C-alpha positions as CSV (number, residue, x, y, z in Angstrom):
1,X,0.2,-3.1,-46.7
2,X,1.0,-1.9,-43.2
3,X,-1.1,-3.1,-40.3
4,X,-1.4,0.5,-39.0
5,X,-1.3,3.8,-40.8
6,X,-1.9,7.3,-39.5
7,X,-2.7,10.5,-41.5
8,X,-3.0,13.9,-40.0
9,X,-3.4,17.2,-41.9
10,X,-4.0,20.8,-40.9
11,X,-4.9,24.0,-42.6
12,X,-3.2,27.0,-41.1
13,X,-4.4,29.6,-43.6
14,X,-8.1,30.0,-43.9
15,X,-10.7,27.3,-43.5
16,X,-12.2,24.4,-45.5
17,X,-15.6,25.2,-47.1
18,X,-18.4,22.7,-47.3
19,X,-17.5,21.5,-50.8
20,X,-13.9,20.9,-49.7
21,X,-15.1,19.0,-46.7
22,X,-17.4,16.9,-48.8
23,X,-14.6,16.1,-51.2
24,X,-12.4,15.0,-48.3
25,X,-15.2,12.8,-47.0
26,X,-15.1,11.0,-50.4
27,X,-11.4,10.3,-49.7
28,X,-12.2,8.8,-46.3
29,X,-15.6,8.0,-44.8
30,X,-14.2,7.4,-41.3
31,X,-11.9,10.5,-40.9
32,X,-12.4,13.2,-38.3
33,X,-12.8,16.3,-40.4
34,X,-13.2,19.9,-39.2
35,X,-13.0,23.3,-40.8
36,X,-9.2,23.2,-40.5
37,X,-8.1,19.6,-40.0
38,X,-8.3,15.9,-41.1
39,X,-7.2,12.9,-39.1
40,X,-7.7,9.2,-39.7
41,X,-6.1,5.8,-38.8
42,X,-6.3,2.6,-40.8
43,X,-5.7,-1.0,-40.0
44,X,-5.0,-3.1,-43.1
45,X,-6.2,-0.3,-45.4
46,X,-5.1,3.2,-46.5
47,X,-6.2,6.6,-47.7
48,X,-8.0,6.7,-51.0
49,X,-5.8,9.4,-52.4
50,X,-2.2,10.4,-52.8
51,X,-1.1,12.1,-49.6
52,X,0.8,14.8,-51.4
53,X,-2.2,15.7,-53.4
54,X,-4.4,16.0,-50.3
55,X,-2.0,18.5,-48.8
56,X,-1.6,20.4,-52.0
57,X,-5.3,20.7,-52.5
58,X,-6.5,21.3,-49.0
59,X,-3.9,21.8,-46.3
60,X,-0.7,23.4,-45.2
61,X,1.0,20.8,-43.1
62,X,0.7,17.0,-42.8
63,X,2.2,14.0,-41.2
64,X,1.9,10.3,-42.1
65,X,3.4,7.3,-40.5
66,X,3.1,3.5,-40.7
67,X,4.0,0.9,-38.2
68,X,6.6,-0.6,-40.5
69,X,8.7,2.5,-39.7
70,X,7.9,4.7,-42.7
71,X,7.4,8.4,-41.9
72,X,6.6,11.5,-44.1
73,X,6.2,15.1,-43.0
74,X,4.6,17.7,-45.4
75,X,5.0,21.4,-45.4
76,X,3.4,23.5,-48.1
77,X,4.8,27.0,-48.9
78,X,3.9,29.7,-51.4
79,X,5.8,29.4,-54.7
80,X,9.2,31.0,-54.6
81,X,9.6,30.8,-50.8
82,X,12.7,28.5,-51.1
83,X,15.4,29.2,-53.8
84,X,15.6,26.5,-56.5
85,X,19.3,26.0,-55.6
86,X,18.2,24.6,-52.2
87,X,15.4,22.4,-53.6
88,X,17.5,19.5,-54.7
89,X,15.1,16.6,-54.6
90,X,16.9,13.3,-54.5
91,X,17.4,10.1,-52.6
92,X,18.2,11.7,-49.3
93,X,14.6,11.7,-47.9
94,X,13.6,15.0,-49.3
95,X,11.7,15.9,-52.5
96,X,9.5,18.7,-53.8
97,X,6.1,18.9,-55.5
98,X,5.9,22.3,-57.2
99,X,2.8,23.8,-58.8
100,X,2.1,27.3,-60.2
101,X,1.1,28.4,-56.7
102,X,2.9,26.1,-54.2
103,X,6.1,24.4,-53.1
104,X,5.3,21.2,-51.2
105,X,8.3,20.0,-49.2
106,X,8.1,16.3,-48.4
107,X,10.5,14.9,-45.8
108,X,10.6,11.1,-45.6
109,X,12.1,8.4,-43.5
110,X,11.8,4.9,-44.8
111,X,13.1,3.0,-41.8
112,X,12.5,4.5,-38.4
113,X,14.3,2.2,-36.0
114,X,12.3,3.1,-32.9
115,X,8.5,2.5,-32.5
116,X,6.5,5.7,-33.0
117,X,3.2,5.8,-31.2
118,X,0.3,8.2,-31.6
119,X,1.4,10.4,-28.7
120,X,4.9,10.8,-30.1
121,X,3.4,11.6,-33.5
122,X,1.1,14.2,-32.1
123,X,4.0,15.8,-30.2
124,X,6.0,16.1,-33.4
125,X,3.0,17.4,-35.4
126,X,2.7,20.4,-33.1
127,X,6.1,21.5,-34.4
128,X,5.2,21.5,-38.1
129,X,3.4,24.9,-37.9
130,X,6.5,26.5,-36.4
131,X,8.8,24.9,-39.0
132,X,6.6,26.2,-41.8
133,X,6.6,29.7,-40.3
134,X,10.4,29.6,-40.0
135,X,10.8,28.6,-43.7
136,X,8.5,31.3,-44.9
137,X,10.4,33.9,-42.9
138,X,13.7,32.9,-44.5
139,X,15.1,30.3,-42.0
140,X,16.0,27.4,-44.3
141,X,18.0,25.3,-42.0
142,X,15.7,22.4,-42.5
143,X,16.9,22.0,-46.1
144,X,20.5,21.9,-44.8
145,X,19.6,19.2,-42.3
146,X,18.4,16.9,-45.1
147,X,21.5,17.7,-47.1
148,X,23.8,16.8,-44.1
149,X,21.8,13.7,-43.5
150,X,22.5,12.5,-47.1
151,X,26.1,13.6,-46.8
152,X,26.6,11.2,-44.0
153,X,26.5,8.4,-46.5
154,X,27.2,10.1,-49.9
155,X,30.2,12.4,-50.2
156,X,29.4,13.1,-53.9
157,X,26.3,15.0,-53.0
158,X,25.7,18.1,-55.2
159,X,26.8,21.4,-53.6
160,X,24.2,23.9,-52.1
161,X,24.6,27.6,-51.5
162,X,26.6,28.4,-48.4
163,X,24.4,30.7,-46.4
164,X,25.4,31.9,-42.9
165,X,22.6,30.5,-40.8
166,X,23.1,29.9,-37.0
167,X,23.6,26.2,-36.6
168,X,24.8,26.5,-33.0
169,X,21.4,27.5,-31.7
170,X,18.4,25.6,-33.1
171,X,14.8,26.2,-32.4
172,X,12.8,23.7,-30.4
173,X,11.0,22.7,-33.6
174,X,14.2,22.2,-35.5
175,X,15.7,20.1,-32.6
176,X,12.6,17.9,-32.7
177,X,12.9,17.6,-36.5
178,X,16.6,16.7,-36.3
179,X,15.9,14.1,-33.7
180,X,13.1,12.4,-35.5
181,X,14.8,12.3,-38.9
182,X,18.2,11.3,-37.6
183,X,20.1,14.3,-38.6
184,X,23.8,13.8,-37.7
185,X,24.5,16.5,-35.1
186,X,28.2,16.1,-35.6
187,X,27.8,17.3,-39.2
188,X,25.6,20.1,-38.1
189,X,28.3,21.3,-35.8
190,X,30.9,20.8,-38.5
191,X,28.8,23.1,-40.8
192,X,28.7,25.7,-38.0
193,X,32.5,25.6,-37.7
194,X,32.9,25.9,-41.5
195,X,30.6,28.9,-41.6
196,X,32.8,30.6,-39.0
197,X,35.9,30.4,-41.3
198,X,34.6,30.2,-44.9
199,X,33.1,32.9,-46.9
200,X,29.3,32.7,-47.2
201,X,26.2,34.6,-48.0
202,X,24.3,36.5,-45.3
203,X,21.0,35.0,-44.2
204,X,18.1,37.3,-45.1
205,X,14.9,36.9,-43.2
206,X,11.8,38.1,-45.0
207,X,10.1,41.1,-43.6
208,X,6.6,41.8,-44.7
209,X,5.6,45.5,-45.1
210,X,1.9,45.7,-45.4
211,X,1.7,49.3,-46.7
212,X,4.0,48.5,-49.6
213,X,2.1,45.4,-50.4
214,X,-1.3,47.1,-50.3
215,X,-0.1,49.9,-52.5
216,X,0.6,47.3,-55.3
217,X,-2.8,45.7,-55.2
218,X,-5.4,46.5,-57.9
219,X,-9.0,47.2,-57.1
220,X,-9.9,43.8,-58.4
221,X,-7.5,42.1,-56.1
222,X,-8.8,44.1,-53.1
223,X,-12.3,43.0,-53.9
224,X,-11.2,39.4,-54.2
225,X,-9.6,39.6,-50.7
226,X,-12.7,41.2,-49.2
227,X,-15.0,38.6,-50.7
228,X,-12.8,35.8,-49.3
229,X,-12.7,37.4,-45.9
230,X,-16.5,37.7,-45.7
231,X,-17.0,34.1,-47.0
232,X,-14.4,32.5,-44.7
233,X,-14.6,34.8,-41.7
234,X,-10.8,35.0,-41.6
235,X,-7.9,35.5,-43.9
236,X,-4.3,34.9,-43.0
237,X,-1.3,36.9,-44.4
238,X,0.0,33.9,-46.2
239,X,-3.3,33.1,-47.8
240,X,-3.8,36.7,-48.9
241,X,-0.4,36.7,-50.5
242,X,-1.0,33.5,-52.3
243,X,-4.4,34.7,-53.6
244,X,-3.0,37.9,-55.0
245,X,0.3,36.3,-56.0
246,X,2.2,39.1,-54.3
247,X,4.3,36.7,-52.3
248,X,7.5,37.9,-50.8
249,X,9.4,35.6,-53.1
250,X,13.2,35.5,-53.0
251,X,14.8,37.2,-56.0
252,X,17.2,34.9,-57.9
253,X,20.7,35.1,-56.4
254,X,23.9,34.4,-58.2
255,X,25.5,32.4,-55.4
256,X,29.3,32.7,-55.3
257,X,29.8,30.5,-52.2
258,X,28.9,26.8,-52.2
259,X,28.8,24.1,-49.5
260,X,30.2,20.8,-50.6
261,X,31.6,17.6,-49.0
262,X,35.1,19.0,-49.5
263,X,34.3,22.2,-47.7
264,X,32.9,20.5,-44.6
265,X,35.2,17.5,-44.4
266,X,38.1,19.2,-42.5
267,X,35.8,20.2,-39.7
268,X,34.1,16.9,-39.0
269,X,36.6,15.4,-36.6
270,X,36.9,18.4,-34.4
271,X,33.1,18.9,-34.5
272,X,32.6,15.3,-33.3
273,X,35.0,15.9,-30.4
274,X,33.3,19.1,-29.5
275,X,29.9,17.4,-29.7
276,X,31.0,14.7,-27.3
277,X,32.3,17.2,-24.8
278,X,29.1,19.2,-25.0
279,X,27.0,16.1,-24.6
280,X,29.1,15.0,-21.6
281,X,28.6,18.4,-20.0
282,X,24.9,18.4,-20.7
283,X,24.6,14.8,-19.3
284,X,26.5,15.8,-16.1
285,X,24.4,18.9,-15.7
286,X,21.2,16.9,-16.2
287,X,22.2,14.2,-13.7
288,X,23.2,16.8,-11.1
289,X,19.9,18.5,-11.5
290,X,18.1,15.2,-11.2
291,X,20.1,14.3,-8.1
292,X,19.4,17.7,-6.5
293,X,15.7,17.3,-7.2
294,X,15.6,13.8,-5.8
295,X,17.5,14.9,-2.6
296,X,15.1,17.8,-2.1
297,X,12.2,15.4,-2.4
298,X,13.7,12.9,0.0
299,X,14.4,15.8,2.5
300,X,10.7,16.8,2.2
301,X,9.6,13.3,2.8
302,X,11.8,13.0,5.9
303,X,10.7,16.3,7.3
304,X,7.1,15.2,6.9
305,X,7.8,11.6,8.0
306,X,5.1,11.5,10.7
307,X,2.4,12.5,8.2
308,X,3.8,10.0,5.6
309,X,3.7,7.1,8.1
310,X,0.1,8.1,8.9
311,X,-0.8,8.2,5.2
312,X,0.7,4.8,4.7
313,X,-1.3,3.3,7.5
314,X,-4.5,5.0,6.2
315,X,-3.9,3.4,2.8
316,X,-3.2,0.0,4.3
317,X,-6.4,0.2,6.3
318,X,-8.4,0.4,3.1
319,X,-7.6,-3.3,2.7
320,X,-7.7,-3.2,-1.1
321,X,-5.1,-3.5,-3.9
322,X,-4.9,0.2,-4.7
323,X,-4.6,1.0,-1.0
324,X,-1.8,-1.5,-0.6
325,X,0.0,-0.1,-3.7
326,X,-0.1,3.4,-2.3
327,X,1.0,2.3,1.1
328,X,3.9,0.5,-0.4
329,X,4.9,3.6,-2.4
330,X,4.9,5.7,0.8
331,X,7.0,3.1,2.7
332,X,9.6,2.9,0.0
333,X,9.8,6.7,0.0
334,X,10.3,6.7,3.7
335,X,13.0,4.0,3.5
336,X,14.9,6.0,1.0
337,X,14.5,9.2,2.9
338,X,15.7,7.8,6.2
339,X,18.7,6.2,4.4
340,X,19.5,9.5,2.8
341,X,19.5,11.2,6.2
342,X,21.6,8.5,7.8
343,X,18.8,7.3,10.0
344,X,18.3,3.7,8.6
345,X,18.0,2.2,12.1
346,X,15.2,4.6,13.1
347,X,13.3,3.5,9.9
348,X,13.8,-0.2,10.8
349,X,12.3,0.3,14.3
350,X,9.3,2.2,13.1
351,X,8.9,-0.2,10.1
352,X,8.8,-3.2,12.5
353,X,5.9,-1.5,14.4
354,X,4.1,-0.9,11.1
355,X,4.5,-4.6,10.1
356,X,3.4,-5.8,13.5
357,X,0.2,-3.7,13.1
358,X,-0.5,-5.0,9.7
359,X,0.8,-8.6,10.0
360,X,-2.5,-10.1,8.8
361,X,-2.5,-8.3,5.5
362,X,-0.5,-10.8,3.4
363,X,-1.1,-8.9,0.1
364,X,0.5,-5.8,1.7
365,X,3.4,-7.7,3.1
366,X,4.1,-9.2,-0.3
367,X,4.5,-5.7,-1.7
368,X,7.0,-5.0,1.1
369,X,9.3,-8.0,0.7
370,X,12.3,-6.0,-0.3
371,X,12.0,-3.9,2.9
372,X,11.6,-6.8,5.3
373,X,14.6,-7.9,7.3
374,X,16.6,-10.8,5.7
375,X,16.2,-14.1,7.5
């Protein structure tokens, strides 16, 4: 049993009624439960239910992690959202729980090398709603990420339909997913190169036409929707589609073009080289931007040097630890700003006067040892 486990679930379509919240309270007496969410942390214990069942019964997205490095992300979709040919559950950190109404996608990572804290987990959780929306709209790149991740160590992986998604430009949510789950970006680029040259199927994004959908509803279904709307106070599109079973499901496709290890292999070496070049350019651009920002800050400090010297003295005069800390920060900024402007001697002269005025404040001087002249 892990020393620390975190569970977080959220309902995006509709709200939890009182009976559902009571049922969730039976699962965990200490969880924070609202009309749309459930969150709980455990030390030396765990949830009194299967996590997948909790999401299937009550929520749309979920995230679980344990401090031994185990991570699972859950995304629940209306049945038929993802074609069966793409739902290849297996040993590559992806499996599916299917019911008559839902497809629950579970993405798992058994050994996360870096430590994941609550803040990082919360940041990633914010992307799950976007990932779910993308999948529902026909953007299935997440499934290819997991296929590529498995391909990195298993070149006998079963083929999947070759659909011409744009793997050169990922959404912020997809980038976060790829980073957390260790998706090999070199293989992502190799797939993008393969799609440029190999025949593939066009990506079709689902478009919902409300007039067409409404015209197909029976009076009974309309009454059902109105009842749910008055009881819950709100009703999302996805919830309404699920209730009436008029989902925009994807019609079965007789795929002619398939992605396999043999298809992508010729592009891997060149993709890795391109990725290195792009990363080098991105790093150089970032460092240049950071340098420019730092130089701008140093110029600002130098231009306002008289005020900064005054602030440093005001903080030193407080004769307390926090004041000395702040004074030290000001003085180190001044030292760097003068150095940047080629006026190191001017700094030394003024710094000597500052030290002379504060010579009795030993705690302050200790904080300034690296600025004091060497004996």
